[in-house]
Coordinates of C-alpha atoms (C1' of nucleotides) in Angstrom, one line a residue:
Chain S
X2 CA 206.7 170.0 272.3
X3 CA 207.4 169.4 275.9
X4 CA 204.0 168.1 278.2
X5 CA 202.0 170.6 279.4
X6 CA 199.4 170.3 282.3
X7 CA 196.2 172.4 281.9
X8 CA 194.4 170.0 279.1
X9 CA 195.2 166.3 278.3
X10 CA 195.9 165.6 274.6
X11 CA 192.9 163.6 274.4
X12 CA 190.9 166.6 275.5
X13 CA 192.2 168.6 272.9
X14 CA 191.3 165.6 270.1
X15 CA 187.7 165.6 271.4
X16 CA 187.1 169.2 271.1
X17 CA 188.8 169.6 267.7
X18 CA 186.9 166.4 266.4
X19 CA 183.7 167.6 267.6
X20 CA 184.1 171.1 266.1
X21 CA 184.9 169.7 262.8
X22 CA 181.8 167.6 262.9
X23 CA 179.3 170.4 264.2
X24 CA 180.8 172.9 261.9
X25 CA 183.0 171.5 259.0
X26 CA 186.7 172.0 258.2
X27 CA 186.4 175.7 258.6
X28 CA 184.9 176.0 262.1
X29 CA 188.1 174.4 263.4
X30 CA 190.6 177.2 264.0
X31 CA 193.1 177.8 266.3
X32 CA 190.9 180.6 267.8
X33 CA 187.4 178.6 268.1
X34 CA 189.1 175.5 269.8
X35 CA 190.7 177.9 272.1
X36 CA 187.2 179.8 273.0
X37 CA 185.9 176.0 273.3
X38 CA 188.3 175.2 275.8
X39 CA 188.1 178.5 277.5
X40 CA 191.5 179.9 276.8
X41 CA 193.4 182.1 274.0
X42 CA 194.8 180.7 270.8
X43 CA 198.3 180.7 272.2
X44 CA 197.8 178.1 274.3
X45 CA 196.9 175.5 271.5
X46 CA 200.5 176.0 270.6
X47 CA 201.6 174.2 273.7
X48 CA 200.0 171.1 272.6
X49 CA 200.2 170.9 269.2
X50 CA 202.8 171.8 266.6
X51 CA 201.0 175.0 264.4
X52 CA 197.7 174.4 262.3
X53 CA 199.2 171.4 260.7
X54 CA 199.2 169.6 264.1
X55 CA 196.0 170.4 265.0
X56 CA 194.8 169.0 261.7
X57 CA 196.8 165.9 262.5
X58 CA 195.2 165.4 265.8
X59 CA 191.7 165.4 264.0
X60 CA 192.9 162.8 261.5
X61 CA 194.2 160.6 264.3
X62 CA 191.1 161.1 266.3
X63 CA 189.1 159.6 263.5
X64 CA 191.6 156.8 262.5
X65 CA 191.7 155.7 266.3
X66 CA 187.9 154.7 266.2
X67 CA 188.8 152.1 263.3
X68 CA 187.5 148.7 264.4
X69 CA 187.8 145.2 263.3
X70 CA 187.3 141.7 264.6
X71 CA 190.3 139.1 265.6
X72 CA 192.1 137.4 263.0
X73 CA 190.3 134.2 261.7
X74 CA 191.6 131.3 259.7
X75 CA 190.2 132.9 256.6
X76 CA 192.3 135.8 255.2
X77 CA 190.1 137.1 252.9
X78 CA 187.7 137.7 255.5
X79 CA 189.9 139.5 257.6
X80 CA 191.5 141.6 255.0
X81 CA 187.5 142.4 253.9
X82 CA 187.1 143.0 257.9
X83 CA 190.0 145.4 258.4
X84 CA 189.5 147.5 255.2
X85 CA 185.7 148.1 256.1
X86 CA 186.7 148.8 259.5
X87 CA 189.0 151.5 258.1
X88 CA 186.3 153.0 255.6
X89 CA 183.6 153.1 258.5
X90 CA 185.8 155.0 260.7
X91 CA 186.5 157.6 257.8
X92 CA 183.0 158.1 256.9
X93 CA 181.5 158.4 260.2
X94 CA 183.1 161.8 259.9
X95 CA 182.7 163.2 256.5
X96 CA 183.7 166.8 257.4
X97 CA 187.4 165.3 258.4
X98 CA 187.8 163.6 255.2
X99 CA 189.9 166.3 253.3
X100 CA 192.0 166.2 256.2
X101 CA 192.4 162.2 256.1
X102 CA 193.4 162.3 252.5
X103 CA 195.8 165.0 252.9
X104 CA 197.3 165.3 256.1
X105 CA 200.0 162.9 257.1
X106 CA 200.2 161.0 260.5
X107 CA 202.2 158.4 261.6
X108 CA 201.1 158.3 265.1
X109 CA 200.7 154.4 266.5
X110 CA 197.1 154.7 266.8
X111 CA 196.8 155.4 263.1
X112 CA 199.3 152.9 261.9
X113 CA 197.6 150.0 263.7
X114 CA 194.7 149.3 261.5
X115 CA 197.6 149.6 258.6
X116 CA 199.5 146.7 260.3
X117 CA 196.5 144.4 260.7
X118 CA 195.8 145.0 257.2
X119 CA 199.4 143.8 256.2
X120 CA 199.0 141.0 258.8
X121 CA 196.2 139.7 257.3
X122 CA 197.4 140.0 253.7
X123 CA 200.6 138.2 255.0
X124 CA 198.1 135.2 255.6
X125 CA 197.5 134.8 252.2
X126 CA 201.2 133.6 251.6
X127 CA 202.7 137.0 250.4
X128 CA 205.8 138.5 251.4
X129 CA 208.4 141.1 250.5
X130 CA 207.5 143.0 247.5
X131 CA 204.6 140.7 246.7
X132 CA 203.1 141.9 250.1
X133 CA 203.9 145.6 249.5
X134 CA 201.9 145.7 246.2
X135 CA 198.9 143.9 248.3
X136 CA 199.1 146.4 250.7
X137 CA 199.0 149.1 248.7
X138 CA 196.4 147.9 246.6
X139 CA 194.0 147.2 249.2
X140 CA 194.8 150.5 250.9
X141 CA 194.5 152.5 247.6
X142 CA 190.9 151.1 247.2
X143 CA 189.9 152.0 250.7
X144 CA 190.8 155.7 250.6
X145 CA 190.1 155.9 247.3
X146 CA 186.7 155.0 247.6
X147 CA 185.9 157.2 250.5
X148 CA 187.5 159.8 248.5
X149 CA 185.0 159.4 245.4
X150 CA 182.2 159.3 247.8
X151 CA 183.3 162.7 248.9
X152 CA 184.1 164.4 245.4
X153 CA 184.0 161.9 242.8
X154 CA 181.7 162.4 239.7
X155 CA 179.0 160.3 241.1
X156 CA 179.1 161.3 244.6
X157 CA 176.0 161.8 246.0
X158 CA 175.0 165.0 247.5
X159 CA 172.4 166.0 249.9
X160 CA 169.9 164.9 247.4
X161 CA 170.7 162.1 245.0
X162 CA 168.8 163.5 242.1
X163 CA 170.9 166.3 241.9
X164 CA 173.9 164.0 241.2
X165 CA 172.2 162.1 238.4
X166 CA 170.7 165.3 236.8
X167 CA 174.3 166.6 236.8
X168 CA 175.1 163.9 234.5
X169 CA 172.3 163.8 232.5
X170 CA 172.6 167.2 231.5
X171 CA 175.9 166.3 230.0
X172 CA 176.0 165.7 226.2
X173 CA 174.3 162.3 225.8
X174 CA 176.9 161.2 222.7
X175 CA 179.9 162.0 224.8
X176 CA 179.4 160.6 227.9
X177 CA 176.9 157.5 227.3
X178 CA 179.0 155.4 229.6
X179 CA 178.9 157.8 232.7
X180 CA 175.3 158.2 232.2
X181 CA 174.5 154.7 232.4
X182 CA 176.4 154.3 235.5
X183 CA 174.9 157.2 236.9
X184 CA 171.5 155.6 236.5
X185 CA 172.6 152.3 238.0
X186 CA 174.0 154.4 241.1
X187 CA 170.5 155.8 241.8
X188 CA 169.7 152.2 242.5
X189 CA 172.5 151.5 244.7
X190 CA 174.0 152.5 247.9
X191 CA 177.3 152.9 249.3
X192 CA 177.6 149.8 251.3
X193 CA 176.8 147.3 248.8
X194 CA 179.2 149.3 246.1
X195 CA 182.1 148.9 248.8
X196 CA 181.6 145.3 249.5
X197 CA 181.2 144.5 245.7
X198 CA 184.4 146.4 244.9
X199 CA 186.1 144.6 247.7
X200 CA 185.0 141.5 246.3
X201 CA 186.9 142.4 243.0
X202 CA 190.1 143.4 244.8
X203 CA 190.0 140.0 246.7
X204 CA 189.5 138.1 243.9
X205 CA 192.5 139.6 242.3
X206 CA 194.5 138.8 245.1
X207 CA 193.4 135.1 245.3
X208 CA 195.6 132.3 244.1
X209 CA 198.4 134.8 243.2
X210 CA 201.0 134.2 245.9
X211 CA 203.6 135.7 243.5
Chain K
X3 CA 179.7 184.1 235.7
X4 CA 179.4 186.1 232.6
X5 CA 182.4 186.2 230.3
X6 CA 184.8 188.8 230.9
X7 CA 187.2 189.9 228.4
X8 CA 190.6 191.0 230.0
X9 CA 192.2 187.5 230.2
X10 CA 191.1 183.9 228.8
X11 CA 190.1 181.3 231.2
X12 CA 192.9 179.4 229.9
X13 CA 195.3 182.3 230.5
X14 CA 194.2 181.8 234.4
X15 CA 194.2 178.5 234.2
X16 CA 197.8 178.3 233.4
X17 CA 199.1 180.9 235.9
X18 CA 197.1 179.2 238.7
X19 CA 198.6 176.0 238.0
X20 CA 202.1 177.3 237.6
X21 CA 201.8 179.2 241.0
X22 CA 201.0 175.9 242.7
X23 CA 203.9 174.1 240.7
X24 CA 206.4 176.8 241.7
X25 CA 205.4 177.6 245.3
X26 CA 203.0 175.1 246.5
X27 CA 199.4 175.3 247.4
X28 CA 200.0 178.4 249.8
X29 CA 201.7 180.3 246.9
X30 CA 198.2 180.4 245.3
X31 CA 195.8 182.9 246.5
X32 CA 193.8 185.5 245.0
X33 CA 196.5 188.3 245.6
X34 CA 199.3 186.4 244.1
X35 CA 197.6 185.1 240.9
X36 CA 196.4 188.8 240.5
X37 CA 199.9 190.1 240.9
X38 CA 201.0 187.4 238.6
X39 CA 198.5 188.8 236.0
X40 CA 198.9 192.6 236.8
X41 CA 195.9 193.2 238.1
X42 CA 194.2 193.6 241.6
X43 CA 192.6 190.8 243.6
X44 CA 189.0 191.5 242.9
X45 CA 189.3 191.1 239.1
X46 CA 189.6 187.3 239.6
X47 CA 186.3 187.4 240.7
X48 CA 185.1 188.0 237.3
X49 CA 186.7 184.7 236.4
X50 CA 186.2 182.3 238.9
X51 CA 183.8 181.6 241.8
X52 CA 185.6 182.6 244.9
X53 CA 188.4 180.5 246.4
X54 CA 187.0 177.5 245.6
X55 CA 186.5 178.1 242.1
X56 CA 190.1 179.1 241.7
X57 CA 191.1 175.8 243.4
X58 CA 188.8 174.0 240.8
X59 CA 190.4 175.6 237.9
X60 CA 193.7 174.0 239.0
X61 CA 192.3 170.7 239.3
X62 CA 190.9 171.1 235.9
X63 CA 194.0 172.2 234.4
X64 CA 196.0 169.0 235.8
X65 CA 193.2 166.7 234.6
X66 CA 193.2 168.1 231.4
X67 CA 196.7 167.0 230.5
X68 CA 195.7 163.0 231.1
X69 CA 196.5 161.4 228.3
X70 CA 195.5 157.7 227.0
X71 CA 195.8 155.9 223.7
X72 CA 193.2 154.9 221.1
X73 CA 190.9 152.0 222.2
X74 CA 192.4 148.6 221.1
X75 CA 190.7 145.2 221.0
X76 CA 192.0 144.4 224.3
X77 CA 189.7 146.1 227.1
X78 CA 192.3 145.0 230.0
X79 CA 195.1 146.8 228.2
X80 CA 192.8 149.7 227.6
X81 CA 191.7 150.0 231.0
X82 CA 195.1 149.9 232.3
X83 CA 196.2 152.6 229.9
X84 CA 193.4 155.1 230.9
X85 CA 194.1 154.4 234.6
X86 CA 197.8 155.1 234.1
X87 CA 197.2 158.1 232.1
X88 CA 195.0 159.6 234.8
X89 CA 197.8 158.5 237.4
X90 CA 200.5 160.1 235.5
X91 CA 198.6 163.4 234.8
X92 CA 198.1 163.7 238.9
X93 CA 201.5 162.5 239.6
X94 CA 203.1 165.6 237.4
X95 CA 201.6 167.9 239.6
X96 CA 202.7 166.9 243.4
X97 CA 201.8 170.2 244.6
X98 CA 198.2 170.1 243.3
X99 CA 197.3 166.6 244.5
X100 CA 195.4 167.8 247.7
X101 CA 193.4 169.8 245.5
X102 CA 192.4 167.0 243.4
X103 CA 191.4 164.8 246.2
X104 CA 189.2 167.2 247.8
X105 CA 188.1 169.6 245.3
X106 CA 184.8 168.4 243.3
X107 CA 185.1 169.4 239.6
X108 CA 182.5 168.2 236.8
X109 CA 183.7 170.1 233.8
X110 CA 183.8 168.3 230.6
X111 CA 187.6 168.1 230.4
X112 CA 187.8 166.3 233.8
X113 CA 185.2 163.7 232.7
X114 CA 186.6 162.7 229.4
X115 CA 189.1 160.4 231.2
X116 CA 186.3 159.2 233.4
X117 CA 184.1 158.3 230.4
X118 CA 187.1 156.7 228.6
X119 CA 187.5 154.4 231.5
X120 CA 184.0 153.5 231.5
X121 CA 183.9 152.5 227.8
X122 CA 187.0 150.4 228.0
X123 CA 184.9 148.7 231.2
X124 CA 182.3 148.2 229.4
X125 CA 184.3 146.2 226.5
X126 CA 184.7 143.6 229.5
X127 CA 180.8 142.9 228.8
X128 CA 179.8 144.6 232.1
X129 CA 176.7 147.0 232.3
X130 CA 174.5 148.5 234.4
X131 CA 175.2 147.9 238.3
X132 CA 178.4 145.3 237.5
X133 CA 179.9 148.5 235.3
X134 CA 179.4 150.8 237.9
X135 CA 181.1 148.7 240.6
X136 CA 184.0 148.1 238.2
X137 CA 184.3 151.8 237.3
X138 CA 184.2 152.5 241.3
X139 CA 186.9 150.4 241.9
X140 CA 189.7 151.2 239.4
X141 CA 188.9 154.8 240.1
X142 CA 189.3 154.2 244.0
X143 CA 192.8 152.4 243.0
X144 CA 193.8 155.2 240.9
X145 CA 193.1 158.3 243.3
X146 CA 194.0 156.1 246.4
X147 CA 197.4 155.2 244.9
X148 CA 198.2 158.7 244.2
X149 CA 196.9 159.9 247.8
X150 CA 199.3 157.1 249.3
X151 CA 202.2 158.5 247.2
X152 CA 201.4 161.7 249.0
X153 CA 200.5 161.0 252.8
X154 CA 200.9 157.2 253.2
X155 CA 202.6 155.6 256.1
X156 CA 205.0 154.5 252.9
X157 CA 205.3 157.7 251.4
X158 CA 208.4 158.3 250.1
X159 CA 209.7 162.0 251.1
X160 CA 212.7 163.9 249.7
X161 CA 215.0 161.2 250.8
X162 CA 213.9 157.4 250.8
X163 CA 215.7 156.6 254.1
X164 CA 213.4 158.7 256.3
X165 CA 210.6 156.7 255.5
X166 CA 212.1 153.5 256.1
X167 CA 213.9 155.2 259.3
X168 CA 210.2 156.1 260.7
X169 CA 209.1 152.7 260.2
X170 CA 212.0 150.8 261.7
X171 CA 211.9 153.2 264.8
X172 CA 208.3 151.6 265.3
X173 CA 208.1 149.1 268.5
X174 CA 209.4 146.0 266.2
X175 CA 207.2 143.5 267.9
X176 CA 203.7 145.6 267.0
X177 CA 204.6 146.5 263.6
X178 CA 206.7 144.0 262.0
X179 CA 204.4 143.7 259.0
X180 CA 204.9 147.3 258.2
X181 CA 208.4 146.8 258.6
X182 CA 208.9 144.4 256.1
X183 CA 207.3 146.2 253.5
X184 CA 209.2 149.3 254.2
X185 CA 211.9 147.2 253.5
X186 CA 210.6 146.0 250.3
X187 CA 209.5 149.8 249.5
X188 CA 213.2 150.8 249.5
X189 CA 214.0 148.2 246.8
X190 CA 211.2 149.3 244.8
X191 CA 209.6 152.3 243.0
X192 CA 206.2 153.6 242.3
X193 CA 206.1 152.7 238.6
X194 CA 206.3 149.0 239.0
X195 CA 204.1 149.2 242.3
X196 CA 201.4 151.0 240.2
X197 CA 201.7 148.6 237.5
X198 CA 201.8 145.4 239.9
X199 CA 198.4 146.7 241.6
X200 CA 196.7 147.6 238.3
X201 CA 197.5 143.8 237.3
X202 CA 195.9 142.7 240.8
X203 CA 192.8 144.8 240.0
X204 CA 192.4 143.6 236.5
X205 CA 193.0 140.0 237.5
X206 CA 189.9 140.8 239.5
X207 CA 187.8 142.0 237.3
X208 CA 188.6 139.1 234.7
X209 CA 185.9 136.6 233.9
X210 CA 183.6 138.2 236.2
X211 CA 180.9 139.5 233.9
X212 CA 178.5 139.5 236.7
Chain Q
dA16 C1' 178.7 195.9 231.1
dC17 C1' 182.6 195.0 233.2
dC18 C1' 186.3 196.3 235.9
dT19 C1' 188.9 197.4 240.3
dG20 C1' 190.1 200.1 245.0
dA21 C1' 189.3 200.8 249.7
dA22 C1' 187.8 198.5 253.5
dC23 C1' 186.3 194.6 256.8
dA24 C1' 186.4 190.6 259.3
dC25 C1' 188.5 187.2 259.6
dC26 C1' 193.1 184.0 259.8
dG27 C1' 197.9 181.7 261.7
dT28 C1' 201.8 182.9 264.0
dT29 C1' 205.8 186.0 266.2
dC30 C1' 207.0 188.2 270.4
dA31 C1' 207.6 189.4 274.5
dA32 C1' 205.8 189.4 278.8
dG33 C1' 203.7 187.2 282.5
dT34 C1' 203.4 183.6 286.6
Chain O
dA23 C1' 208.6 175.9 283.0
dC24 C1' 204.4 176.9 281.4
dC25 C1' 201.2 180.0 280.0
dT26 C1' 198.9 183.8 277.4
dG27 C1' 197.8 188.8 275.8
dA28 C1' 199.0 192.3 272.0
dA29 C1' 200.3 192.9 267.8
dC30 C1' 201.8 191.6 262.7
dA31 C1' 201.4 189.9 258.3
dC32 C1' 198.6 188.0 255.7
dC33 C1' 194.1 186.0 254.0
dG34 C1' 189.2 186.0 251.1
dT35 C1' 185.6 188.7 250.5
dT36 C1' 181.8 192.7 250.7
dC37 C1' 180.8 197.1 249.3
dA38 C1' 180.5 200.6 246.6
dA39 C1' 182.5 203.6 242.8
dG40 C1' 184.8 203.9 238.7
dT41 C1' 184.9 203.3 233.1

DNA sequence: ACCTGAACACCGTTCAAGT
DNA sequence: ACCTGAACACCGTTCAAGT
């Protein structure tokens, strides 16, 4: 992948993400991006390693938007803040979520929030294997939460009623628990649920340096 | 979708999952499944709602394999067991993971483990919004953990060394935290990490009925 | 009613040729 | 060295016709 000159990588990234935001994942193809930039499809291959590379480009563009405050003296608040920053970045581009869940990316921009998360967790006194597990747990919560909003059994579609309707249509005796939380979900919203879940995870991390 | 007769839905499911397991996600196409069954591509449309329906078929086949023991008198053990059952089912078909993360499915088989999880959590004394959040948190942990194994920064590829190599190649001063847990990951394995993470989540859920 | 081949409108990508 | 059109080998799916 030598460095060509007709476009910048940032230009590609922005155009690709814009296509996904506007027209969904199917709206992004080698051809659509090319015409958007005023070239032929083959030109894209000078900047990106095939379709996979194109999708990685989008993932990186989304994660680059993750933001979080400077570290404070409260590691729990810091963990919460970084996790929330990642979550918000992902949610801001719902059409791109499948890519983020699915495409591996290891560029520096994507790793920066991950590093910030490890650092915050390290300030709880953890290291080595304990630190690893803490990182895995918080990361899993964040991406899993975003995933559930996308396709989980309680995911909100265009209209909330549909979700509850689907669950309500289930055999009541077999799925009483799901019916109950589906009702609770109606009166709730992702923001408060994320915060409450995060509180549970942080409580789990508290006072267990090993 | 009326009920045709040439094949059973189970037959389709098994064949589709077998294709994915053997040849990856790209190995499953309308055409490949059709020839596998000895028909033309169009026949599949009598059983499944387009490509999306085909992928949902695979998701359901995987989740149908989730297993967990009968409820005990220890809700924490029960939550752990159901979560682990879901996790194991997903991990057993790594090629299908992107579909599971990405394709919405609401058939009864897929909802059964979810219901078992809610039930176990309800035995902690939670209900309503608290039960909802507990469910979301554990679910997020499970799917997020599976996702991380697939594409996370510490995901193990064919050879463990590569992962650590990638992280080790990063600027040390900017990514000291990731370097540390990458090293820890070398001496660890998914099983114990999942168990340890689960313990954190369960600790977080403990004694907080509201 | 269920099945299915032919044909269409797309893909990503190879290859070879441009400058 | 970088760029790019034409062509190829695939897709999923529409449509119309079979039984």
